[in-house]
Amino acid sequence: EAGVTQFPSHSVIEKGQTVTLRCDPISGHDNLYWYRRVMGKEIKFLLHFVKESKQDESGMPNNRFLAERTGGTYSTLKVQPAELEDSGVYFCASSRQGAEGYTFGSGTRLTVV
Amino acid sequence: QQQVKQSPQSLIVQKGGISIINCAYENTAFDYFPWYQQFPGKGPALLIAIRPDVSEKKEGRFTISFNKSAKQFSLHIMDSQPGDSATYFCAASTSGTYKYIFGTGTRLKVLA
């Protein structure tokens, strides 16, 4: 079974630009999550999709962040406009309904300069 | 507000030694406590998990000890190997929420 795929693996953008991160979950996993780790800090929850619906977006920092999940398959996380404090590693994870434990992707390292 | 406090931040252990990482939580509604292992360039991977109805869970060289009254849990790695060198994250969640609260991570280095 293919794992959770994220791309790009790295992105360096200037403050004020737009960046879109993509996540392809494991096929058949209805649950999809986005998390972020800022350097040296905890991995912090951003939001949770069940299929194409946002179940919990309580961790989204502000309205510069927009997440979508097209047809309940892949998901994108757009940051517009990017600020310096948005730098970090963005992780996507997926799980089957009712399962405990996630499968994480390798992450996208975003650097805003 | 940090709801799961993890220590130490980094740990160096000799090969064959015991690695111990501790976590403390505040929210008594938490009822699932996983540990994740992350190698450089990879995402975190589920290592072992425990629920509060048991005080200890062992899988191979990895053991979780859980103290419900103290609201603490710890990961013990017996006979630590250089291949165990990674960052370890504890986490906590409440049934039905699917959202994890992670600790800040412990970078473990096992010397050959």
PDB file of C-alpha atoms in Angstrom:
ATOM      1  CA  GLU A   1       0.000   0.000   0.000  1.00  0.00           C
ATOM      2  CA  ALA A   2       1.395   3.415  -0.949  1.00  0.00           C
ATOM      3  CA  GLY A   3       1.970   5.766   1.951  1.00  0.00           C
ATOM      4  CA  VAL A   4       0.865   9.353   2.454  1.00  0.00           C
ATOM      5  CA  THR A   5       2.494  11.505  -0.198  1.00  0.00           C
ATOM      6  CA  GLN A   6       3.237  15.169   0.225  1.00  0.00           C
ATOM      7  CA  PHE A   7       4.718  17.644  -2.203  1.00  0.00           C
ATOM      8  CA  PRO A   8       6.689  19.656  -2.561  1.00  0.00           C
ATOM      9  CA  SER A   9       9.145  18.354   0.018  1.00  0.00           C
ATOM     10  CA  HIS A  10      10.679  21.805   0.347  1.00  0.00           C
ATOM     11  CA  SER A  11       9.469  25.264  -0.572  1.00  0.00           C
ATOM     12  CA  VAL A  12      11.193  28.613  -0.137  1.00  0.00           C
ATOM     13  CA  ILE A  13       9.058  31.654  -0.848  1.00  0.00           C
ATOM     14  CA  GLU A  14       9.182  35.347  -0.147  1.00  0.00           C
ATOM     15  CA  LYS A  15       6.942  37.030   2.358  1.00  0.00           C
ATOM     16  CA  GLY A  16       3.694  38.025   0.689  1.00  0.00           C
ATOM     17  CA  GLN A  17       3.742  35.226  -1.884  1.00  0.00           C
ATOM     18  CA  THR A  18       1.302  32.334  -2.115  1.00  0.00           C
ATOM     19  CA  VAL A  19       2.180  28.686  -1.600  1.00  0.00           C
ATOM     20  CA  THR A  20       0.053  25.586  -2.061  1.00  0.00           C
ATOM     21  CA  LEU A  21       0.942  22.324  -0.377  1.00  0.00           C
ATOM     22  CA  ARG A  22      -0.545  19.050  -1.554  1.00  0.00           C
ATOM     23  CA  CYS A  23      -1.268  15.806   0.260  1.00  0.00           C
ATOM     24  CA  ASP A  24      -2.338  12.480  -1.209  1.00  0.00           C
ATOM     25  CA  PRO A  25      -3.618  10.220   1.582  1.00  0.00           C
ATOM     26  CA  ILE A  26      -3.603   6.449   1.586  1.00  0.00           C
ATOM     27  CA  SER A  27      -6.372   5.164  -0.630  1.00  0.00           C
ATOM     28  CA  GLY A  28      -9.484   4.368   1.382  1.00  0.00           C
ATOM     29  CA  HIS A  29      -8.565   6.581   4.320  1.00  0.00           C
ATOM     30  CA  ASP A  30     -11.519   8.867   4.962  1.00  0.00           C
ATOM     31  CA  ASN A  31      -9.721  10.871   7.635  1.00  0.00           C
ATOM     32  CA  LEU A  32      -7.106  13.405   6.588  1.00  0.00           C
ATOM     33  CA  TYR A  33      -5.257  15.715   8.931  1.00  0.00           C
ATOM     34  CA  TRP A  34      -2.902  18.645   8.610  1.00  0.00           C
ATOM     35  CA  TYR A  35      -0.363  19.413  11.317  1.00  0.00           C
ATOM     36  CA  ARG A  36       2.518  21.865  11.542  1.00  0.00           C
ATOM     37  CA  ARG A  37       5.780  21.863  13.458  1.00  0.00           C
ATOM     38  CA  VAL A  38       7.563  25.133  13.961  1.00  0.00           C
ATOM     39  CA  MET A  39      11.276  24.701  14.732  1.00  0.00           C
ATOM     40  CA  GLY A  40      11.801  22.984  18.082  1.00  0.00           C
ATOM     41  CA  LYS A  41       8.176  23.146  19.120  1.00  0.00           C
ATOM     42  CA  GLU A  42       5.378  20.613  19.273  1.00  0.00           C
ATOM     43  CA  ILE A  43       3.593  19.207  16.256  1.00  0.00           C
ATOM     44  CA  LYS A  44       0.436  21.263  16.251  1.00  0.00           C
ATOM     45  CA  PHE A  45      -2.966  20.273  14.868  1.00  0.00           C
ATOM     46  CA  LEU A  46      -4.352  22.435  12.073  1.00  0.00           C
ATOM     47  CA  LEU A  47      -7.439  20.652  10.802  1.00  0.00           C
ATOM     48  CA  HIS A  48      -9.221  17.383  10.145  1.00  0.00           C
ATOM     49  CA  PHE A  49     -11.226  16.289   7.111  1.00  0.00           C
ATOM     50  CA  VAL A  50     -13.655  13.408   6.984  1.00  0.00           C
ATOM     51  CA  LYS A  51     -13.937  12.703   3.293  1.00  0.00           C
ATOM     52  CA  GLU A  52     -14.468  16.142   1.744  1.00  0.00           C
ATOM     53  CA  SER A  53     -15.928  17.785   4.857  1.00  0.00           C
ATOM     54  CA  LYS A  54     -13.994  19.814   7.405  1.00  0.00           C
ATOM     55  CA  GLN A  55     -14.644  18.097  10.722  1.00  0.00           C
ATOM     56  CA  ASP A  56     -12.449  20.303  12.871  1.00  0.00           C
ATOM     57  CA  GLU A  57     -10.501  23.366  11.760  1.00  0.00           C
ATOM     58  CA  SER A  58      -9.882  24.764  15.228  1.00  0.00           C
ATOM     59  CA  GLY A  59      -6.107  24.762  14.746  1.00  0.00           C
ATOM     60  CA  MET A  60      -5.989  26.922  11.630  1.00  0.00           C
ATOM     61  CA  PRO A  61      -3.953  30.002  12.621  1.00  0.00           C
ATOM     62  CA  ASN A  62      -5.886  32.617  10.662  1.00  0.00           C
ATOM     63  CA  ASN A  63      -7.749  33.257   7.438  1.00  0.00           C
ATOM     64  CA  ARG A  64      -4.537  33.306   5.398  1.00  0.00           C
ATOM     65  CA  PHE A  65      -4.718  29.516   5.505  1.00  0.00           C
ATOM     66  CA  LEU A  66      -7.199  27.674   3.301  1.00  0.00           C
ATOM     67  CA  ALA A  67      -7.523  23.906   3.162  1.00  0.00           C
ATOM     68  CA  GLU A  68      -9.559  21.926   0.687  1.00  0.00           C
ATOM     69  CA  ARG A  69     -10.115  18.274  -0.026  1.00  0.00           C
ATOM     70  CA  THR A  70     -11.361  17.648  -3.496  1.00  0.00           C
ATOM     71  CA  GLY A  71     -13.870  14.800  -3.804  1.00  0.00           C
ATOM     72  CA  GLY A  72     -12.604  13.303  -0.581  1.00  0.00           C
ATOM     73  CA  THR A  73      -9.291  12.363  -2.153  1.00  0.00           C
ATOM     74  CA  TYR A  74      -6.227  14.617  -2.133  1.00  0.00           C
ATOM     75  CA  SER A  75      -6.023  17.781  -0.081  1.00  0.00           C
ATOM     76  CA  THR A  76      -4.356  21.146  -0.561  1.00  0.00           C
ATOM     77  CA  LEU A  77      -3.310  23.714   1.995  1.00  0.00           C
ATOM     78  CA  LYS A  78      -2.858  27.208   0.631  1.00  0.00           C
ATOM     79  CA  VAL A  79      -1.134  30.005   2.482  1.00  0.00           C
ATOM     80  CA  GLN A  80      -1.885  33.451   1.061  1.00  0.00           C
ATOM     81  CA  PRO A  81      -0.124  35.758   1.669  1.00  0.00           C
ATOM     82  CA  ALA A  82       2.684  33.981   3.468  1.00  0.00           C
ATOM     83  CA  GLU A  83       4.285  35.564   6.540  1.00  0.00           C
ATOM     84  CA  LEU A  84       7.645  34.804   8.190  1.00  0.00           C
ATOM     85  CA  GLU A  85       5.968  33.010  11.114  1.00  0.00           C
ATOM     86  CA  ASP A  86       4.405  30.502   8.704  1.00  0.00           C
ATOM     87  CA  SER A  87       7.779  28.806   8.294  1.00  0.00           C
ATOM     88  CA  GLY A  88       7.864  25.245   9.544  1.00  0.00           C
ATOM     89  CA  VAL A  89       7.249  21.667   8.529  1.00  0.00           C
ATOM     90  CA  TYR A  90       3.713  20.897   7.440  1.00  0.00           C
ATOM     91  CA  PHE A  91       2.650  17.298   7.918  1.00  0.00           C
ATOM     92  CA  CYS A  92      -0.310  15.544   6.435  1.00  0.00           C
ATOM     93  CA  ALA A  93      -1.637  12.314   7.903  1.00  0.00           C
ATOM     94  CA  SER A  94      -4.483   9.952   7.155  1.00  0.00           C
ATOM     95  CA  SER A  95      -6.378   7.147   8.851  1.00  0.00           C
ATOM     96  CA  ARG A  96      -9.324   4.825   8.296  1.00  0.00           C
ATOM     97  CA  GLN A  97     -12.563   5.636  10.047  1.00  0.00           C
ATOM     98  CA  GLY A  98     -12.427   4.265  13.577  1.00  0.00           C
ATOM     99  CA  ALA A  99      -8.730   3.482  13.446  1.00  0.00           C
ATOM    100  CA  GLU A 100      -6.353   4.582  16.164  1.00  0.00           C
ATOM    101  CA  GLY A 101      -3.090   6.038  15.029  1.00  0.00           C
ATOM    102  CA  TYR A 102      -2.272   7.968  11.913  1.00  0.00           C
ATOM    103  CA  THR A 103       0.049   7.418   8.985  1.00  0.00           C
ATOM    104  CA  PHE A 104       2.033  10.582   8.405  1.00  0.00           C
ATOM    105  CA  GLY A 105       3.595  11.837   5.222  1.00  0.00           C
ATOM    106  CA  SER A 106       7.202  12.997   5.150  1.00  0.00           C
ATOM    107  CA  GLY A 107       6.159  16.634   5.386  1.00  0.00           C
ATOM    108  CA  THR A 108       6.718  19.834   3.443  1.00  0.00           C
ATOM    109  CA  ARG A 109       9.388  22.135   4.837  1.00  0.00           C
ATOM    110  CA  LEU A 110       8.197  25.691   4.172  1.00  0.00           C
ATOM    111  CA  THR A 111      10.601  28.579   4.557  1.00  0.00           C
ATOM    112  CA  VAL A 112       9.289  32.123   4.204  1.00  0.00           C
ATOM    113  CA  VAL A 113      12.042  34.712   3.708  1.00  0.00           C
TER     114      VAL A 113
ATOM    115  CA  GLN B   1      -0.917  26.541  26.223  1.00  0.00           C
ATOM    116  CA  GLN B   2       1.176  23.396  26.200  1.00  0.00           C
ATOM    117  CA  GLN B   3      -1.048  20.545  27.316  1.00  0.00           C
ATOM    118  CA  VAL B   4       1.544  17.778  27.010  1.00  0.00           C
ATOM    119  CA  LYS B   5       4.973  18.483  28.448  1.00  0.00           C
ATOM    120  CA  GLN B   6       7.828  16.299  27.241  1.00  0.00           C
ATOM    121  CA  SER B   7      11.341  15.929  28.628  1.00  0.00           C
ATOM    122  CA  PRO B   8      14.211  15.836  28.080  1.00  0.00           C
ATOM    123  CA  GLN B   9      14.641  17.859  24.916  1.00  0.00           C
ATOM    124  CA  SER B  10      17.637  15.761  23.927  1.00  0.00           C
ATOM    125  CA  LEU B  11      19.198  12.558  25.205  1.00  0.00           C
ATOM    126  CA  ILE B  12      22.468  10.763  24.566  1.00  0.00           C
ATOM    127  CA  VAL B  13      22.717   7.112  25.553  1.00  0.00           C
ATOM    128  CA  GLN B  14      25.394   4.500  25.113  1.00  0.00           C
ATOM    129  CA  LYS B  15      24.615   1.445  23.032  1.00  0.00           C
ATOM    130  CA  GLY B  16      22.952  -1.170  25.225  1.00  0.00           C
ATOM    131  CA  GLY B  17      21.722   1.402  27.728  1.00  0.00           C
ATOM    132  CA  ILE B  18      18.171   2.368  28.664  1.00  0.00           C
ATOM    133  CA  SER B  19      16.601   5.477  27.151  1.00  0.00           C
ATOM    134  CA  ILE B  20      13.804   7.101  29.147  1.00  0.00           C
ATOM    135  CA  ILE B  21      11.570   9.885  27.882  1.00  0.00           C
ATOM    136  CA  ASN B  22       8.881  11.410  30.057  1.00  0.00           C
ATOM    137  CA  CYS B  23       5.608  13.162  29.338  1.00  0.00           C
ATOM    138  CA  ALA B  24       3.059  14.841  31.572  1.00  0.00           C
ATOM    139  CA  TYR B  25      -0.429  15.931  30.660  1.00  0.00           C
ATOM    140  CA  GLU B  26      -3.080  18.175  32.160  1.00  0.00           C
ATOM    141  CA  ASN B  27      -6.368  17.203  30.574  1.00  0.00           C
ATOM    142  CA  THR B  28      -7.943  14.270  32.425  1.00  0.00           C
ATOM    143  CA  ALA B  29     -10.214  13.629  29.434  1.00  0.00           C
ATOM    144  CA  PHE B  30      -7.261  12.248  27.472  1.00  0.00           C
ATOM    145  CA  ASP B  31      -7.619   8.488  27.080  1.00  0.00           C
ATOM    146  CA  TYR B  32      -5.207   7.499  24.343  1.00  0.00           C
ATOM    147  CA  PHE B  33      -1.454   8.043  24.554  1.00  0.00           C
ATOM    148  CA  PRO B  34       0.661   7.158  21.514  1.00  0.00           C
ATOM    149  CA  TRP B  35       4.373   7.539  20.971  1.00  0.00           C
ATOM    150  CA  TYR B  36       5.713   8.427  17.551  1.00  0.00           C
ATOM    151  CA  GLN B  37       9.227   7.923  16.204  1.00  0.00           C
ATOM    152  CA  GLN B  38      10.597  10.210  13.515  1.00  0.00           C
ATOM    153  CA  PHE B  39      13.772   9.715  11.492  1.00  0.00           C
ATOM    154  CA  PRO B  40      15.333  12.637   9.611  1.00  0.00           C
ATOM    155  CA  GLY B  41      13.493  13.429   6.396  1.00  0.00           C
ATOM    156  CA  LYS B  42      10.583  11.155   7.300  1.00  0.00           C
ATOM    157  CA  GLY B  43       7.240  11.700   8.926  1.00  0.00           C
ATOM    158  CA  PRO B  44       6.469  10.511  12.455  1.00  0.00           C
ATOM    159  CA  ALA B  45       5.544   6.833  12.646  1.00  0.00           C
ATOM    160  CA  LEU B  46       3.417   5.227  15.338  1.00  0.00           C
ATOM    161  CA  LEU B  47       5.667   3.244  17.670  1.00  0.00           C
ATOM    162  CA  ILE B  48       3.494   2.125  20.570  1.00  0.00           C
ATOM    163  CA  ALA B  49       0.372   3.377  22.341  1.00  0.00           C
ATOM    164  CA  ILE B  50      -1.433   2.879  25.633  1.00  0.00           C
ATOM    165  CA  ARG B  51      -4.820   3.512  27.190  1.00  0.00           C
ATOM    166  CA  PRO B  52      -5.234   4.456  30.875  1.00  0.00           C
ATOM    167  CA  ASP B  53      -6.779   1.125  31.864  1.00  0.00           C
ATOM    168  CA  VAL B  54      -3.315  -0.451  31.991  1.00  0.00           C
ATOM    169  CA  SER B  55      -0.161   0.763  33.731  1.00  0.00           C
ATOM    170  CA  GLU B  56       2.338  -0.716  31.329  1.00  0.00           C
ATOM    171  CA  LYS B  57       2.560  -1.915  27.744  1.00  0.00           C
ATOM    172  CA  LYS B  58       5.546  -3.624  26.205  1.00  0.00           C
ATOM    173  CA  GLU B  59       6.392  -4.266  22.569  1.00  0.00           C
ATOM    174  CA  GLY B  60       9.815  -5.706  22.034  1.00  0.00           C
ATOM    175  CA  ARG B  61      12.409  -3.331  23.484  1.00  0.00           C
ATOM    176  CA  PHE B  62       9.867  -0.513  23.848  1.00  0.00           C
ATOM    177  CA  THR B  63       7.750  -0.088  26.990  1.00  0.00           C
ATOM    178  CA  ILE B  64       5.232   2.573  27.970  1.00  0.00           C
ATOM    179  CA  SER B  65       4.732   3.136  31.692  1.00  0.00           C
ATOM    180  CA  PHE B  66       1.562   4.999  32.637  1.00  0.00           C
ATOM    181  CA  ASN B  67       0.732   6.694  35.946  1.00  0.00           C
ATOM    182  CA  LYS B  68      -2.854   7.903  35.846  1.00  0.00           C
ATOM    183  CA  SER B  69      -2.849   9.576  39.272  1.00  0.00           C
ATOM    184  CA  ALA B  70       0.277  11.569  38.437  1.00  0.00           C
ATOM    185  CA  LYS B  71      -0.898  12.233  34.869  1.00  0.00           C
ATOM    186  CA  GLN B  72       2.423  11.063  33.534  1.00  0.00           C
ATOM    187  CA  PHE B  73       3.606   8.488  31.046  1.00  0.00           C
ATOM    188  CA  SER B  74       7.006   7.514  29.825  1.00  0.00           C
ATOM    189  CA  LEU B  75       8.741   5.584  27.071  1.00  0.00           C
ATOM    190  CA  HIS B  76      11.535   3.200  27.966  1.00  0.00           C
ATOM    191  CA  ILE B  77      13.821   1.836  25.269  1.00  0.00           C
ATOM    192  CA  MET B  78      15.756  -1.151  26.566  1.00  0.00           C
ATOM    193  CA  ASP B  79      19.080  -2.211  25.058  1.00  0.00           C
ATOM    194  CA  SER B  80      19.183   1.010  23.012  1.00  0.00           C
ATOM    195  CA  GLN B  81      20.768   0.685  19.575  1.00  0.00           C
ATOM    196  CA  PRO B  82      22.277   3.255  17.194  1.00  0.00           C
ATOM    197  CA  GLY B  83      19.327   2.567  14.869  1.00  0.00           C
ATOM    198  CA  ASP B  84      17.025   3.933  17.583  1.00  0.00           C
ATOM    199  CA  SER B  85      18.552   7.393  17.093  1.00  0.00           C
ATOM    200  CA  ALA B  86      15.566   9.533  16.124  1.00  0.00           C
ATOM    201  CA  THR B  87      13.171  12.139  17.482  1.00  0.00           C
ATOM    202  CA  TYR B  88      10.434  10.761  19.713  1.00  0.00           C
ATOM    203  CA  PHE B  89       7.102  12.480  20.280  1.00  0.00           C
ATOM    204  CA  CYS B  90       4.536  11.642  22.901  1.00  0.00           C
ATOM    205  CA  ALA B  91       0.935  12.579  22.234  1.00  0.00           C
ATOM    206  CA  ALA B  92      -2.488  12.445  23.817  1.00  0.00           C
ATOM    207  CA  SER B  93      -6.026  12.442  22.538  1.00  0.00           C
ATOM    208  CA  THR B  94      -9.613  11.976  23.640  1.00  0.00           C
ATOM    209  CA  SER B  95     -11.716   9.205  22.111  1.00  0.00           C
ATOM    210  CA  GLY B  96     -13.802  10.394  19.219  1.00  0.00           C
ATOM    211  CA  THR B  97     -11.878  13.589  18.583  1.00  0.00           C
ATOM    212  CA  TYR B  98      -9.111  12.222  16.327  1.00  0.00           C
ATOM    213  CA  LYS B  99      -7.010  15.260  17.260  1.00  0.00           C
ATOM    214  CA  TYR B 100      -3.648  14.652  18.894  1.00  0.00           C
ATOM    215  CA  ILE B 101      -1.859  16.993  21.272  1.00  0.00           C
ATOM    216  CA  PHE B 102       1.843  16.375  20.833  1.00  0.00           C
ATOM    217  CA  GLY B 103       4.800  17.000  23.091  1.00  0.00           C
ATOM    218  CA  THR B 104       7.745  19.039  21.858  1.00  0.00           C
ATOM    219  CA  GLY B 105       9.844  16.001  20.970  1.00  0.00           C
ATOM    220  CA  THR B 106      13.021  14.378  22.296  1.00  0.00           C
ATOM    221  CA  ARG B 107      16.037  13.956  20.075  1.00  0.00           C
ATOM    222  CA  LEU B 108      17.679  10.666  21.020  1.00  0.00           C
ATOM    223  CA  LYS B 109      21.202   9.773  19.997  1.00  0.00           C
ATOM    224  CA  VAL B 110      22.539   6.317  20.766  1.00  0.00           C
ATOM    225  CA  LEU B 111      26.303   6.099  20.614  1.00  0.00           C
ATOM    226  CA  ALA B 112      27.855   3.014  19.065  1.00  0.00           C
TER     227      ALA B 112
END
